[in-house]
Amino acid sequence: MRIQNMFYDDINREINGVIKVDQDTEGIIEQELSEYVITRELKKHFISFFNYYSDSFDRPTADTGVWISGFFGSGKSHFLKILSYILENKEVNGTKTVERFREKFTDDLATFMLIDKSTQAPTETILFNIDIEGPMEKNKTAVLRVFAKMFYKHLGFYGENLKVAKLEQYVDRRGKTEEFRRVFEEKNGDSWIDSRDVFDFCEDEVVETLMQVLGMSETAARNWFDSSEEIDISIAQLVSEIKEYVDSKPDNYRLLFMIDEVGQYVGADTDMLLNLQSLVEKIGSECMGKVWVMCTGQEALDEIIRTRADEFSRIQARFKTRLSLSSSSADEVIQKRILKKNNESKAYLEDVYDKQKSVMDNLFKFREAVGDIRGFEGPGEFSVNFPFVPYQFILMQKVFSEIRKHGNAGKHLSGGERSMLSGFQEATQRVQDRDEYAIIPFWMFYDTVHTFLDSSIRRVIERAERAARDDKGLEPIDVNVLKLLYMIRYVEDIPANLDNIIIMMAEDIRVDKIDERNKIQKSLDRLIRQNYIARTGDTYNFLTDAEQDVEREIRDEYVDPSEITRKISEMIFGNIYTTKKFRYEKKYDFEFDKKVDGVNYGNPVGGMELEILTIATSVIDKQELRLMTESQNKVLVVLEDTEYYNFIENAMKIDKFARKKNIPQLPKSMQDIIRSKQDDAEHFKEDALVELKEAFMKAKFYINGDRTTVKAGTPQAKIDEALEYLVSNVYNKLDLITKNADSDEDIYKILDGREDDGIMLGLESNRKAATEIETYLIAQNQQHLPTNMADVQKRFTSIPYGWRERDVAAVVARLIYEQKVIVKYGGETIRTDDERLPELLYKRSEIGKTKIQKREMISIQKIKEARDFLRDFFDLMDVPEDDDGLVDFIISKFENLEDHYDELLNKYEGNNYPDKKKIIEAKATVSDLLYAKTDNIALVNKLIDMEDELEDMQEDMESIEDFFKSQVDTFDEATRLESLLRSDLDYLQNESEVNDALNKIRLIVNINPKKDDFDYRDVPKLNDYMKVVREGHNRLLYGKREEILEIVRQCMEEIHRGDKNDRIIGNIIKKTDDFYTQKKKEIAETESLRILDGFIPSLWSEKDQAVKDIISIEKSNAEAERRRNDEEGKQSGENDTVKETEVSPEPEKKKHIKKFYRQSIFPARTLESESDIREYLETIEKNLMTLLGDCDGIEIN
């Protein structure tokens, strides 16, 4: 059956593929109405709109704005136009519009009732595209002006020129429109309607007509004609005129402004948005549901004002009805308007599907495409869509969208001149002569849109067509493949891989996919060779002219093979196998060298080796025998030849090309191309990684001289399996380690014997490993080769041992514990109890400085001699017999003795004890012995050599030890007493016995450090001497305290003579009592005669000041009493007739008082008789009178 005969409607009929709001011929309108498809989505919008619109007849509303949004191809303009037809309810070829929609809503009568209700009211629509009708120069009043233009035009006035329109409106209100037009035509010869667009050239006729019809003077008429054509009009004025117009109509009348592309026209222009907001708000509030404003825009209203929602909140409220259309139902429209089948063909096609189902299921297997890119799901879907495939409806929408984004010319696509409807009709017409097995190849849609593409795109296709026509490297099929690749160039939902290209190129459901694959692959290869397309991974990309130039430059870039090898190494060891050390049996970590094509990756460690051979390695180097020979002590992996090498080379070429370009300085179009290529480079790297993993999965493995089958399921697991096999064959002495040391604590247990508790001799852990190391050290010693722990570690962590560093340390620790080896660090023999020892055996920073050797044992005779001396010297019987025990004993004991001498010497700090020099000498003797402690044999020999010196030292120290045990306290007490009495020597000069005892103390405790003849027998005599001194000194202290206490008593007695009843004097007495009470306490506690004498001046001084203060207060009190008595006498004479004039007392003159110390007034003297006393007092009196002669008073301190 021919495809042309399958359709319900003629496939070749003229269909208006693009809806324009200004197309209003009856033929076009009738076709639009009859063929308008109400999809499921549109039905929802009809319900939403008419629910709200019809409700306004019952409940007037100010929210009369409707916003219809949807991107190109969504049908928003068509929807707006259909609404205008319905609401105005025009009669088209004898049928009302609403009746044409009755059959479209047979399944939803409720909605049709709302539509029918809405069309009962008289309605006028003003339908226009604001982008076409709006002024060329957009300003903040542009929206208002276009509304005014279209409103006046609707009224029959010349809206293009508001000056003319206002004139016509004025004439009309005077009822003289017909007269005006008749008179003008009489004067001009042409009608007013035909001439008003050029009225500037009809000045005389217009002036004369105004004069004749309106009675204007010539001056007034010419002034109007010459006035500015820019007529100011406000929103309020325009809305007032609109309201006046609708108010003149019936109550249920509706006027609808239906404006297409408002969103595109206004955009994000703040002024125009505000203008629209104010206009719609004013129309709503003034007309209350009688005037509606319906707008379309590609973006939803919320998106337009998203960043300034607060500023435009009112516009959202006014456009309360918002309808968002998508193009998701485009397939439904196409199926009903273009592809609707007649009954015969429908059944026929369903039968074809049933017979060819398995073929089609196999054909339409897309790879890596999104889920909705698919073939047919059943006979019904096949019949409805034939000759198209379901994926094409979805894909075409995405293609149109992407073409519009990426090509300037393409921006008109589906936005004005072209639509999917046209594309599908034209594609169908091209195959109308074919049969029921034909399907539309996707490249064919290119021919429906190519005239709207950028010239740079068309040039590429046209050049390819010429090359194919002239047989210059291309064939006709290549052009179609190229068209297809352009169509899906920007669509991410379906990658342009070979499988998908085959499906989209299919022109028959019975196509042989194997044959088609060969043809398409050859076509792709030709296009790549001719630089029309590029390959990224397994996808193919269309290239523009500029992209082809870039692609050519990239191909000409040279990348050194060594750089490619380095990059492969990075990908293998940085992504696929990142293990730095191979873990064996969950406890051994083996380092291994890494190579790719013979080049090291990272620093070699000299252990096992893992080498990868890529495509770059020659076939000769990959011969079986050679590979088996080369794989000794290593794993050789020969990768399968996949595309990874080419992918990496392509990526590196792009990177190298991009580095040469100063991209920011290039034109934006070239920047975009290069950045796209850089994205391709990243894809190449990703694909290379995938291919590398695949190459590993199919690789050949050669291990330690054998070709080995590795069965693991991932590249990493395969390498792990290979290395495990290598370890088990190469490290054949690994099993000598029977117990691992996991921490330093395990090594400490070996060193102090805890690890072997309860284990029979010879059955200790790691016994064979210890024998290996001991044998090695014996050999080193025999060859006189110095050995350190670094040598030991290097040998026993390498092939064939492979022991862990800590395990090597643990084995050496066992040899140390068994006294078979000796370890030295910094020349010092390290003992088993040294906390540093474990780290010195394995820590990399220390092992090079840690010396190790087979141990030389101390002779039995030396051990016996040393033990005998030590028993006598330390008075101990238990002295160790083994080498280490004996050495540890010597070091421990003499270090303790050395510390003891240090403690004794510390006691000399601040003290003058005897024989300090002997202690210093003794400490030096011990230190001399311990100097040899780093060498066991030398230490024992030194001890034996110093036996006599040590015994002499011990004898010298006996008296000193006894002194510090029993005599030092007495010595300290005597020293303190002698020091205390140094200030009281003058008071003791008359106490002969005390003086004699004190001198003897001084002779004992004041030691001459230059002499070493101290007699320790004198120390006990100090007790008797101290007793004599204390008793004599105490007697003097008692007498001195009594003397001073008498002074205290006298002072307090004199102070207490004051008037205790006076508050101030009482406070002074209390204060001095507190002072003298404190002094009494200090006197009783003071042990120095000199200090006691020092109290006396302060006692007298305190008394004198207190007495002085008391006398001053008493004088003041007496004077106050006298004044009170005088005042009372004056008051008694108040009855006298003559009053004496009061005389103000003269201010008291300040007295001149001289101060003298009492020592100068009362010189010290011994008075032995009454005459001596009188003579002393007379002298004092005479001196005082003399001093008083030149002052007003004397103050004695």
PDB file of N, CA and C in Angstrom, residues 331-332 334-336 338-342 345-350 376 378-390:
ATOM      1  N   ASP A 331       3.413  15.524  19.466  1.00  0.00           N
ATOM      2  CA  ASP A 331       3.159  14.277  18.749  1.00  0.00           C
ATOM      3  C   ASP A 331       1.665  14.028  18.573  1.00  0.00           C
ATOM      4  N   GLU A 332       0.881  14.381  19.581  1.00  0.00           N
ATOM      5  CA  GLU A 332      -0.573  14.188  19.515  1.00  0.00           C
ATOM      6  C   GLU A 332      -1.181  15.042  18.405  1.00  0.00           C
ATOM      7  N   ILE A 334       0.447  16.237  15.735  1.00  0.00           N
ATOM      8  CA  ILE A 334       0.914  15.733  14.434  1.00  0.00           C
ATOM      9  C   ILE A 334       0.155  14.463  14.048  1.00  0.00           C
ATOM     10  N   GLN A 335      -0.046  13.598  15.029  1.00  0.00           N
ATOM     11  CA  GLN A 335      -0.768  12.352  14.745  1.00  0.00           C
ATOM     12  C   GLN A 335      -2.185  12.621  14.236  1.00  0.00           C
ATOM     13  N   LYS A 336      -2.839  13.623  14.780  1.00  0.00           N
ATOM     14  CA  LYS A 336      -4.228  13.885  14.398  1.00  0.00           C
ATOM     15  C   LYS A 336      -4.342  14.754  13.153  1.00  0.00           C
ATOM     16  N   ILE A 338      -1.746  15.352  10.758  1.00  0.00           N
ATOM     17  CA  ILE A 338      -0.965  14.894   9.600  1.00  0.00           C
ATOM     18  C   ILE A 338      -1.102  13.394   9.373  1.00  0.00           C
ATOM     19  N   LEU A 339      -0.975  12.631  10.463  1.00  0.00           N
ATOM     20  CA  LEU A 339      -0.799  11.188  10.312  1.00  0.00           C
ATOM     21  C   LEU A 339      -2.059  10.370  10.554  1.00  0.00           C
ATOM     22  N   LYS A 340      -3.181  11.015  10.738  1.00  0.00           N
ATOM     23  CA  LYS A 340      -4.409  10.259  10.979  1.00  0.00           C
ATOM     24  C   LYS A 340      -4.685   9.322   9.799  1.00  0.00           C
ATOM     25  N   LYS A 341      -4.868   8.046  10.117  1.00  0.00           N
ATOM     26  CA  LYS A 341      -5.031   7.032   9.076  1.00  0.00           C
ATOM     27  C   LYS A 341      -6.507   6.733   8.816  1.00  0.00           C
ATOM     28  N   ASN A 342      -6.761   6.271   7.590  1.00  0.00           N
ATOM     29  CA  ASN A 342      -8.114   5.775   7.293  1.00  0.00           C
ATOM     30  C   ASN A 342      -8.246   4.361   7.857  1.00  0.00           C
ATOM     31  N   SER A 345      -6.095   1.417   6.140  1.00  0.00           N
ATOM     32  CA  SER A 345      -4.641   1.434   6.366  1.00  0.00           C
ATOM     33  C   SER A 345      -4.294   1.166   7.820  1.00  0.00           C
ATOM     34  N   LYS A 346      -5.162   1.580   8.731  1.00  0.00           N
ATOM     35  CA  LYS A 346      -4.894   1.341  10.150  1.00  0.00           C
ATOM     36  C   LYS A 346      -4.769  -0.156  10.424  1.00  0.00           C
ATOM     37  N   ALA A 347      -5.738  -0.923   9.966  1.00  0.00           N
ATOM     38  CA  ALA A 347      -5.706  -2.375  10.172  1.00  0.00           C
ATOM     39  C   ALA A 347      -4.534  -2.998   9.425  1.00  0.00           C
ATOM     40  N   TYR A 348      -4.251  -2.493   8.249  1.00  0.00           N
ATOM     41  CA  TYR A 348      -3.169  -3.032   7.424  1.00  0.00           C
ATOM     42  C   TYR A 348      -1.815  -2.842   8.132  1.00  0.00           C
ATOM     43  N   LEU A 349      -1.607  -1.650   8.676  1.00  0.00           N
ATOM     44  CA  LEU A 349      -0.342  -1.358   9.337  1.00  0.00           C
ATOM     45  C   LEU A 349      -0.180  -2.180  10.620  1.00  0.00           C
ATOM     46  N   GLU A 350      -1.279  -2.386  11.338  1.00  0.00           N
ATOM     47  CA  GLU A 350      -1.193  -3.191  12.551  1.00  0.00           C
ATOM     48  C   GLU A 350      -0.785  -4.613  12.214  1.00  0.00           C
ATOM     49  N   PHE A 376       8.867   1.240  18.652  1.00  0.00           N
ATOM     50  CA  PHE A 376       7.423   1.035  18.817  1.00  0.00           C
ATOM     51  C   PHE A 376       7.144   0.066  19.973  1.00  0.00           C
ATOM     52  N   GLY A 378       3.861  -1.310  20.276  1.00  0.00           N
ATOM     53  CA  GLY A 378       2.736  -2.146  19.915  1.00  0.00           C
ATOM     54  C   GLY A 378       2.185  -1.785  18.553  1.00  0.00           C
ATOM     55  N   PRO A 379       1.267  -2.576  18.034  1.00  0.00           N
ATOM     56  CA  PRO A 379       0.705  -2.319  16.696  1.00  0.00           C
ATOM     57  C   PRO A 379      -0.034  -1.001  16.613  1.00  0.00           C
ATOM     58  N   GLY A 380      -0.746  -0.636  17.693  1.00  0.00           N
ATOM     59  CA  GLY A 380      -1.479   0.628  17.674  1.00  0.00           C
ATOM     60  C   GLY A 380      -0.534   1.804  17.528  1.00  0.00           C
ATOM     61  N   GLU A 381       0.570   1.796  18.277  1.00  0.00           N
ATOM     62  CA  GLU A 381       1.529   2.890  18.197  1.00  0.00           C
ATOM     63  C   GLU A 381       2.195   2.925  16.830  1.00  0.00           C
ATOM     64  N   PHE A 382       2.459   1.763  16.252  1.00  0.00           N
ATOM     65  CA  PHE A 382       3.050   1.702  14.906  1.00  0.00           C
ATOM     66  C   PHE A 382       2.113   2.331  13.883  1.00  0.00           C
ATOM     67  N   SER A 383       0.828   2.004  13.977  1.00  0.00           N
ATOM     68  CA  SER A 383      -0.150   2.513  13.024  1.00  0.00           C
ATOM     69  C   SER A 383      -0.321   4.020  13.166  1.00  0.00           C
ATOM     70  N   VAL A 384      -0.382   4.503  14.385  1.00  0.00           N
ATOM     71  CA  VAL A 384      -0.611   5.934  14.621  1.00  0.00           C
ATOM     72  C   VAL A 384       0.555   6.769  14.129  1.00  0.00           C
ATOM     73  N   ASN A 385       1.797   6.293  14.311  1.00  0.00           N
ATOM     74  CA  ASN A 385       2.969   7.112  14.033  1.00  0.00           C
ATOM     75  C   ASN A 385       3.542   6.907  12.633  1.00  0.00           C
ATOM     76  N   PHE A 386       3.243   5.806  11.988  1.00  0.00           N
ATOM     77  CA  PHE A 386       3.826   5.490  10.686  1.00  0.00           C
ATOM     78  C   PHE A 386       3.664   6.654   9.700  1.00  0.00           C
ATOM     79  N   PRO A 387       4.688   7.015   8.932  1.00  0.00           N
ATOM     80  CA  PRO A 387       5.985   6.336   8.759  1.00  0.00           C
ATOM     81  C   PRO A 387       7.084   6.847   9.690  1.00  0.00           C
ATOM     82  N   PHE A 388       6.690   7.418  10.813  1.00  0.00           N
ATOM     83  CA  PHE A 388       7.673   7.932  11.769  1.00  0.00           C
ATOM     84  C   PHE A 388       7.815   6.948  12.930  1.00  0.00           C
ATOM     85  N   VAL A 389       8.872   7.157  13.716  1.00  0.00           N
ATOM     86  CA  VAL A 389       9.164   6.322  14.885  1.00  0.00           C
ATOM     87  C   VAL A 389       9.000   7.210  16.121  1.00  0.00           C
ATOM     88  N   PRO A 390       8.485   6.674  17.229  1.00  0.00           N
ATOM     89  CA  PRO A 390       8.220   7.521  18.406  1.00  0.00           C
ATOM     90  C   PRO A 390       9.389   8.389  18.845  1.00  0.00           C
TER      91      PRO A 390
END
